PDB file of C-alpha atoms in Angstrom:
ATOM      1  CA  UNK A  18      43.975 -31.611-194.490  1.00  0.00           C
ATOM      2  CA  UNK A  19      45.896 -30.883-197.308  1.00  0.00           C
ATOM      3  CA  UNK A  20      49.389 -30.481-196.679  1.00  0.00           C
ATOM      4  CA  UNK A  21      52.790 -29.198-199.133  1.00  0.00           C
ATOM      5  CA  UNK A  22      56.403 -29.803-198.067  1.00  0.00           C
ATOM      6  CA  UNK A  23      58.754 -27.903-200.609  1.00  0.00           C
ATOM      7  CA  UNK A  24      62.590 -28.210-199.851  1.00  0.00           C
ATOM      8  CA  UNK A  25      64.806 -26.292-202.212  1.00  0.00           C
ATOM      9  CA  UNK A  26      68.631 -26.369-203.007  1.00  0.00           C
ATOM     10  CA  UNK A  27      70.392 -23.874-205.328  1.00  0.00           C
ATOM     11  CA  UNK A  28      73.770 -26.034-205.271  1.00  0.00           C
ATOM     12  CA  UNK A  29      72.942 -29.650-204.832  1.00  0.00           C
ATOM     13  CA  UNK A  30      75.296 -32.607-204.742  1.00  0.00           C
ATOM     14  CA  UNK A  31      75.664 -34.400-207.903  1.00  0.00           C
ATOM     15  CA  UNK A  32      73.207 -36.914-206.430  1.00  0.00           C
ATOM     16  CA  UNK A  33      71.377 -34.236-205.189  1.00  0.00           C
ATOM     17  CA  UNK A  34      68.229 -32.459-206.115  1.00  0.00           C
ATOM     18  CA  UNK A  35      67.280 -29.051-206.701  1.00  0.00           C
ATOM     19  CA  UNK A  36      63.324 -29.222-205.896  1.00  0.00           C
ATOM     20  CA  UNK A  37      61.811 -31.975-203.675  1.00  0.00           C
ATOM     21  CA  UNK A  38      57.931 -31.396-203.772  1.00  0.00           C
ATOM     22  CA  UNK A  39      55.252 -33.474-201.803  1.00  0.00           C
ATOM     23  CA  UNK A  40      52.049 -32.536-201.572  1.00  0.00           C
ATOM     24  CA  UNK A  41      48.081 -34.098-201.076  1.00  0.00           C
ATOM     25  CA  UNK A  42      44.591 -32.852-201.870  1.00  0.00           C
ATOM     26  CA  UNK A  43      41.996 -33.323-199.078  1.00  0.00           C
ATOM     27  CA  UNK A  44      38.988 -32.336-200.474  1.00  0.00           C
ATOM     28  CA  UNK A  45      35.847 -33.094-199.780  1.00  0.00           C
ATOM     29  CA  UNK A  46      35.471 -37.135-201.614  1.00  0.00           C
ATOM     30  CA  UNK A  47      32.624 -36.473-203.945  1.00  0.00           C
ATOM     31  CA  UNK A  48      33.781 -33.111-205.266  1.00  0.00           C
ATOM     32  CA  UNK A  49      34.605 -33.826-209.000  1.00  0.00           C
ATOM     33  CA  UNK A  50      37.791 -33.215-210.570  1.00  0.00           C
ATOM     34  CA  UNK A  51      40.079 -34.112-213.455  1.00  0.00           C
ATOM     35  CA  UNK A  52      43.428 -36.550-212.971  1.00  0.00           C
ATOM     36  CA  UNK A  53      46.325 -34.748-213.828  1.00  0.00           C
ATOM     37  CA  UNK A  54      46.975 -33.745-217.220  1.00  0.00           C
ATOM     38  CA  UNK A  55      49.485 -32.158-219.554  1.00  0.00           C
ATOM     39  CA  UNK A  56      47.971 -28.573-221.627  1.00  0.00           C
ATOM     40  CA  UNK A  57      50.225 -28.932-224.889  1.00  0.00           C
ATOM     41  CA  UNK A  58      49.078 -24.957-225.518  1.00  0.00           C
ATOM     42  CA  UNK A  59      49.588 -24.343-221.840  1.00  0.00           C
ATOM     43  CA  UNK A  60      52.493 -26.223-221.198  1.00  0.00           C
ATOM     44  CA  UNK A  61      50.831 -27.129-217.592  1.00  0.00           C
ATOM     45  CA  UNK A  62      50.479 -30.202-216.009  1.00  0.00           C
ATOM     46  CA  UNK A  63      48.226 -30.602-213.390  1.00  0.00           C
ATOM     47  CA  UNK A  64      44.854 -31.544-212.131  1.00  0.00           C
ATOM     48  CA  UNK A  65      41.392 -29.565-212.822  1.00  0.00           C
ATOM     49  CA  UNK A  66      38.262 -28.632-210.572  1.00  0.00           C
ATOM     50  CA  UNK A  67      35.801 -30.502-212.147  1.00  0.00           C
ATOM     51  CA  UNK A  68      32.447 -28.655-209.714  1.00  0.00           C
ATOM     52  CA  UNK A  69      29.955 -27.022-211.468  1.00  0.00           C
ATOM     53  CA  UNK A  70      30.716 -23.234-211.521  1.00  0.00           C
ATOM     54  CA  UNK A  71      34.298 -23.939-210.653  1.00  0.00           C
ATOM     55  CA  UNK A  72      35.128 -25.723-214.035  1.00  0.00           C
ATOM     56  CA  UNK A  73      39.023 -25.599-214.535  1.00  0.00           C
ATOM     57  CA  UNK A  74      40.067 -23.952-211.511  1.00  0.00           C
ATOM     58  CA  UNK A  75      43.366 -25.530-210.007  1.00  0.00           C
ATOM     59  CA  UNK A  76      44.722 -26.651-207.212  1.00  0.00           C
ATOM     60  CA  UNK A  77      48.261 -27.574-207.891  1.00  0.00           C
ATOM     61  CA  UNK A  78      50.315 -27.555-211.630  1.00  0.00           C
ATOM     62  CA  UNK A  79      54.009 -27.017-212.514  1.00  0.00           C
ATOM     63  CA  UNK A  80      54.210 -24.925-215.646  1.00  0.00           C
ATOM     64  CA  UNK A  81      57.110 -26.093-218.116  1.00  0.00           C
ATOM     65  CA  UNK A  82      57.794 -22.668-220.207  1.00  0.00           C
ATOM     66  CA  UNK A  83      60.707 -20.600-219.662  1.00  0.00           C
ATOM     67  CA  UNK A  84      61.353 -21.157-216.382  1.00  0.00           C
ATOM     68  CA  UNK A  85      59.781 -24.854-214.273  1.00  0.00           C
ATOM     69  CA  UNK A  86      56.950 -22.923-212.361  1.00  0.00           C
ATOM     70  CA  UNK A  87      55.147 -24.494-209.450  1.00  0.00           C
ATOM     71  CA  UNK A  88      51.917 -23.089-208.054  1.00  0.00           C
ATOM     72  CA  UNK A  89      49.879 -24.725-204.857  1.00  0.00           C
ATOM     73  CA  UNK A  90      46.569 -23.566-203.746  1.00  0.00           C
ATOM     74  CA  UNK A  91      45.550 -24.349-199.903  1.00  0.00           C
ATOM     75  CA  UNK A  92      42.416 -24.009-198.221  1.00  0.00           C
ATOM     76  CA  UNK A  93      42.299 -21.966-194.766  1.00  0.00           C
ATOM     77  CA  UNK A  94      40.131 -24.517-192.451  1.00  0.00           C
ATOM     78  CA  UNK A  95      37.589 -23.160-190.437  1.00  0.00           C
ATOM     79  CA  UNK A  96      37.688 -19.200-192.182  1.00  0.00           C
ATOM     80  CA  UNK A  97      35.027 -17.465-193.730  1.00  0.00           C
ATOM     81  CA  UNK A  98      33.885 -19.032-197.796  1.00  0.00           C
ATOM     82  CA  UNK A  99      31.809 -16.628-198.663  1.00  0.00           C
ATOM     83  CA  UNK A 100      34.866 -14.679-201.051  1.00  0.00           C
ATOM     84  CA  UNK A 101      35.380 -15.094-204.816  1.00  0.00           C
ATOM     85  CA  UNK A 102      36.699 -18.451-206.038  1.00  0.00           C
ATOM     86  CA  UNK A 103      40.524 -19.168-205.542  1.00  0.00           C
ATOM     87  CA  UNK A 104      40.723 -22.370-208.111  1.00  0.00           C
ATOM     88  CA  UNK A 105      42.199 -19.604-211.150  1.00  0.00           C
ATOM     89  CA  UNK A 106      45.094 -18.286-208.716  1.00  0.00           C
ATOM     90  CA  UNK A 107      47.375 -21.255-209.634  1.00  0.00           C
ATOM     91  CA  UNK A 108      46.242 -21.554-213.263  1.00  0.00           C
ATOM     92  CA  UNK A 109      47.028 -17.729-213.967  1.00  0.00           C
ATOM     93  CA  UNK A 110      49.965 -18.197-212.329  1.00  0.00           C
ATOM     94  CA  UNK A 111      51.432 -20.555-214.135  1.00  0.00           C
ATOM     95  CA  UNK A 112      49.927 -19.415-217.666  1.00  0.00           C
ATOM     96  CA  UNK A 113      51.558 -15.556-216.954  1.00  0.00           C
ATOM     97  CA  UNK A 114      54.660 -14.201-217.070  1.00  0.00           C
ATOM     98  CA  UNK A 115      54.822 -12.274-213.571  1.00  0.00           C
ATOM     99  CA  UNK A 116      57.748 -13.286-211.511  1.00  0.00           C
ATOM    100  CA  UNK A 117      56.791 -14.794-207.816  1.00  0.00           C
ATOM    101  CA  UNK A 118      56.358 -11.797-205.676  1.00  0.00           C
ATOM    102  CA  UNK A 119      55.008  -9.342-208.158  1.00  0.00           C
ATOM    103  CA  UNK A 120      51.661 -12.010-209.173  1.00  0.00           C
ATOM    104  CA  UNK A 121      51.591 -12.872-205.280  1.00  0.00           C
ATOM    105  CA  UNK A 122      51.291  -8.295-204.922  1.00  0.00           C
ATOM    106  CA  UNK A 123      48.675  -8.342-207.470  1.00  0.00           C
ATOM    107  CA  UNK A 124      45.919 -10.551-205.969  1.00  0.00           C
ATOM    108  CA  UNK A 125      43.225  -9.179-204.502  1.00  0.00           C
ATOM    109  CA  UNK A 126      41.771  -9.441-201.334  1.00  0.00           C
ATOM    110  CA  UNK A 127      38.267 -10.708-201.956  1.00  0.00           C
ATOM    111  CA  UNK A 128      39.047 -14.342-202.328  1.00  0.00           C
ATOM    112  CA  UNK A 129      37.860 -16.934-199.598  1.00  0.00           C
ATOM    113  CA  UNK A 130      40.563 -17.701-197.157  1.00  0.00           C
ATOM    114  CA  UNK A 131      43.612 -19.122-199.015  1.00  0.00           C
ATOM    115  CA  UNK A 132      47.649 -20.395-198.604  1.00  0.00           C
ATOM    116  CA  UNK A 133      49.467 -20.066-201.816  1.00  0.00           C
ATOM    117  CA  UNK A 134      52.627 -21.265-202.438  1.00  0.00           C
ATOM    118  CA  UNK A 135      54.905 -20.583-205.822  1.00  0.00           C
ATOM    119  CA  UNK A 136      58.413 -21.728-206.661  1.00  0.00           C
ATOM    120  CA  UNK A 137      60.392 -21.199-209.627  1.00  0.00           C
ATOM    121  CA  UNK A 138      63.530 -23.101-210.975  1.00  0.00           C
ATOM    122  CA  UNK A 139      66.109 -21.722-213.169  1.00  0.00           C
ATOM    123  CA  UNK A 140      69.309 -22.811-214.154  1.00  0.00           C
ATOM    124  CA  UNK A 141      71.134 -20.516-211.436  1.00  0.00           C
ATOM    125  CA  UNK A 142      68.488 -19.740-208.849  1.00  0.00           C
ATOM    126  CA  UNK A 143      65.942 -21.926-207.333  1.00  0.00           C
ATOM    127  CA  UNK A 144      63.514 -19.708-204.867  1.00  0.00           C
ATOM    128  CA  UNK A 145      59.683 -19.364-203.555  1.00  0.00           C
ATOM    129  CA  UNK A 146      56.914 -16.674-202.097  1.00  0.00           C
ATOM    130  CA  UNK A 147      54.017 -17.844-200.315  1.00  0.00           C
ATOM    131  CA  UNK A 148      50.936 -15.328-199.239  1.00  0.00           C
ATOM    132  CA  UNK A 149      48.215 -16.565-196.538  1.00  0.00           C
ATOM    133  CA  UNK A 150      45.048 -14.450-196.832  1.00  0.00           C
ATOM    134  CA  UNK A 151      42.719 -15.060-193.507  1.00  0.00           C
ATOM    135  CA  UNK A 152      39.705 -13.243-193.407  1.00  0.00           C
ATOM    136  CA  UNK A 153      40.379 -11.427-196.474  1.00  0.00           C
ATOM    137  CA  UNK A 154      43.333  -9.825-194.976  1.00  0.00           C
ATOM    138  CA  UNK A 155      46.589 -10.257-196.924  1.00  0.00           C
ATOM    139  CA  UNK A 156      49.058 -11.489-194.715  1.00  0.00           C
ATOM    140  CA  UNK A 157      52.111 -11.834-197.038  1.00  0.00           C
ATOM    141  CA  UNK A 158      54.992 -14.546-196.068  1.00  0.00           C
ATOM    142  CA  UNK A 159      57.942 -14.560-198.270  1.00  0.00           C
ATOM    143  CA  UNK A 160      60.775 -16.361-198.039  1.00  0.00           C
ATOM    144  CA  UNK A 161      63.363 -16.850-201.116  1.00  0.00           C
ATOM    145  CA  UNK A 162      66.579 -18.288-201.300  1.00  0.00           C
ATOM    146  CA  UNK A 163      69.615 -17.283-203.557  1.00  0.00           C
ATOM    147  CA  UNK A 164      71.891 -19.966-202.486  1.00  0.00           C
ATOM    148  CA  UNK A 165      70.965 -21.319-198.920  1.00  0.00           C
ATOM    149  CA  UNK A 166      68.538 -24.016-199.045  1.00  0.00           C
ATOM    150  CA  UNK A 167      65.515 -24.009-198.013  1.00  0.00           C
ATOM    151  CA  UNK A 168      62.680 -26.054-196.527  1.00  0.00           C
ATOM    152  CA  UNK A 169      59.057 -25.014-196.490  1.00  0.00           C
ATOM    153  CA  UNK A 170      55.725 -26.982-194.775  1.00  0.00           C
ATOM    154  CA  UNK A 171      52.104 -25.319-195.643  1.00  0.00           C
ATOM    155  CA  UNK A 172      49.246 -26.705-194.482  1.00  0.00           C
ATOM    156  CA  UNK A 173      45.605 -25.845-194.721  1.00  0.00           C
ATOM    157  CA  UNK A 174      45.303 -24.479-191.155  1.00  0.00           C
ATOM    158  CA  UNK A 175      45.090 -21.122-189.981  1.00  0.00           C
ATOM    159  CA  UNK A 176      48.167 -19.243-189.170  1.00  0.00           C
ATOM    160  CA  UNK A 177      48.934 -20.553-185.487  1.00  0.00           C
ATOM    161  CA  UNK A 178      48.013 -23.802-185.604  1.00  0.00           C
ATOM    162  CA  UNK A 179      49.540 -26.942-185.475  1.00  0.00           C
ATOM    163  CA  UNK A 180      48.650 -30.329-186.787  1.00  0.00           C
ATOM    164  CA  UNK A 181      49.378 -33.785-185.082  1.00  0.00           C
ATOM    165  CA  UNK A 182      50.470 -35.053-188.758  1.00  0.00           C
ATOM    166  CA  UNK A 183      52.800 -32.120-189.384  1.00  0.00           C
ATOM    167  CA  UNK A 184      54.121 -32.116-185.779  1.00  0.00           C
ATOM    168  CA  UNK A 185      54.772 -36.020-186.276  1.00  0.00           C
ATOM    169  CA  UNK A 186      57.001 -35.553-189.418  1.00  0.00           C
ATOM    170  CA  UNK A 187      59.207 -32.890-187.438  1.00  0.00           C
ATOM    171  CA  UNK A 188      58.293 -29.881-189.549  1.00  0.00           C
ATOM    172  CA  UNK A 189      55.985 -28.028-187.870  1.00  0.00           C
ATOM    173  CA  UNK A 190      56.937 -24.686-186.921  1.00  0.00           C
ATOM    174  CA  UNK A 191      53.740 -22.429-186.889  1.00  0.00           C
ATOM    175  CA  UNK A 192      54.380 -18.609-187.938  1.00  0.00           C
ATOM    176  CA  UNK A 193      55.249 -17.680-184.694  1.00  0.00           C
ATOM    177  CA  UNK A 194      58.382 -20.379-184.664  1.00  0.00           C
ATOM    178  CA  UNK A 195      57.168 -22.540-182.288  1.00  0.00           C
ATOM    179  CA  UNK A 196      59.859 -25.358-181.401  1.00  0.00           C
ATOM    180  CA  UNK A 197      58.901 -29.178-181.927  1.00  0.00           C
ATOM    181  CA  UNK A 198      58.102 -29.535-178.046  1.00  0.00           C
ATOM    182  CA  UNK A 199      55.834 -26.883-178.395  1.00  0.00           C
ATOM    183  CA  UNK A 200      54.304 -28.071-180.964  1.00  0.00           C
ATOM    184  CA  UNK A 201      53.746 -31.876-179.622  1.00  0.00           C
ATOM    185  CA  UNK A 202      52.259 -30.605-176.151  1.00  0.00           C
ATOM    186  CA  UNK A 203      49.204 -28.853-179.078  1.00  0.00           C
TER     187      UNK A 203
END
C-alpha cells in the first residue's frame, strides 16, 4: 500500500517547519525503477519507472524552480487498469508552469484509477490540491491553506476505505469523515 502524509504550516515556529512530507512506494518488488535522482535541466529530483513501455514515468519528485513543487502519484487498489498510463502526471507537473488546481483541471479522464497529490511552497504561502479519479470519473478533492495549517493522509485505497496501518497512526479519516472509532471497528 503506498501511503503519503503531507502536513503543512504557513507560519511555523522558528523551530518549526513549513512542509513535513512522508511517503512509501509499494509496488509490485520486481517492477524496475531508477533510485532517486537530481535532472540538472529539469531541476527534479526524484525516482523513475524503469518498466518497459513506462520508461521515465514518475511516481513522486519535488521540482526546485521558481517555486519548491511536490507531485505524488497513487495507485487506486482494486479499480479498473485498463486506462492510459499515469507515471507522466507527476513529471509534467513538476516540469510546467500551471499552478496546482489549474494542471489538476486539465487532466483527462482516461487514465487508470489514480490519487494525486501536489503542494507548492513559496515564501508567503504554503498550500496543496489533490484529485482521486475512480473509474475514470474525476472526483476532485481540494483542500488549500492560506495560513491555517494543514494535515493531509492519501493512501492507495479507494475513496471509503480504511486501512489498519493508517487507522493505527491516528490519521485516518476516509472522505466521508469517519471518526478514529469508526475507523478501528473497519
Amino acid at each position: 500500500m503506498c501511503i503519503l502524509f503531507l502536513y503543512t504550516d504557513p507560519s511555523p515556529p522558528s523551530d518549526g517547519y513549513r512542509l513535513i512530507v512522508a511517503t512509501n512506494r509499494d509496488e509490485y518488488f520486481d517492477r524496475p525503477t531508477a533510485s532517486a535522482y537530481h535532472s540538472i535541466e529539469e531541476n527534479i529530483i526524484g525516482g523513475r519507472d524503469l518498466q518497459p513501455g513506462k520508461e521515465g514515468g514518475m511516481w513522486f519528485g519535488v521540482s526546485l524552480n521558481k517555486t519548491l513543487r511536490l507531485g505524488s502519484l497513487l495507485n487506486v487498489t482494486g479499480a479498473d487498469c485498463n486506462g492510459k498510463g499515469r507515471g507522466y502526471i507527476t513529471s509534467n507537473y513538476l516540469k510546467g508552469d500551471l499552478p496546482a488546481e489549474a494542471y489538476i483541471d486539465s487532466l483527462p479522464d482516461e487514465y487508470s484509477a489514480y490519487n494525486f497529490v501536489t503542494a507548492e511552497l513559496r515564501l508567503v504561502w504554503v498550500g496543496f490540491a489533490a484529485r482521486t479519479v475512480i473509474r475514470f470519473q474525476a472526483k476532485p478533492i481540494r483542500q488549500s491553506t492560506t495560513p491555517a495549517t494543514a494535515r493531509a493522509r492519501v493512501r492507495s485505497s479507494s475513496a471509503g476505505r480504511c486501512w489498519d496501518l493508517v487507522t493505527r497512526l491516528s490519521t485516518c479519516r476516509c472522505r466521508r469523515s469517519l471518526t478514529d472509532e469508526e475507523c478501528s471497528r473497519r
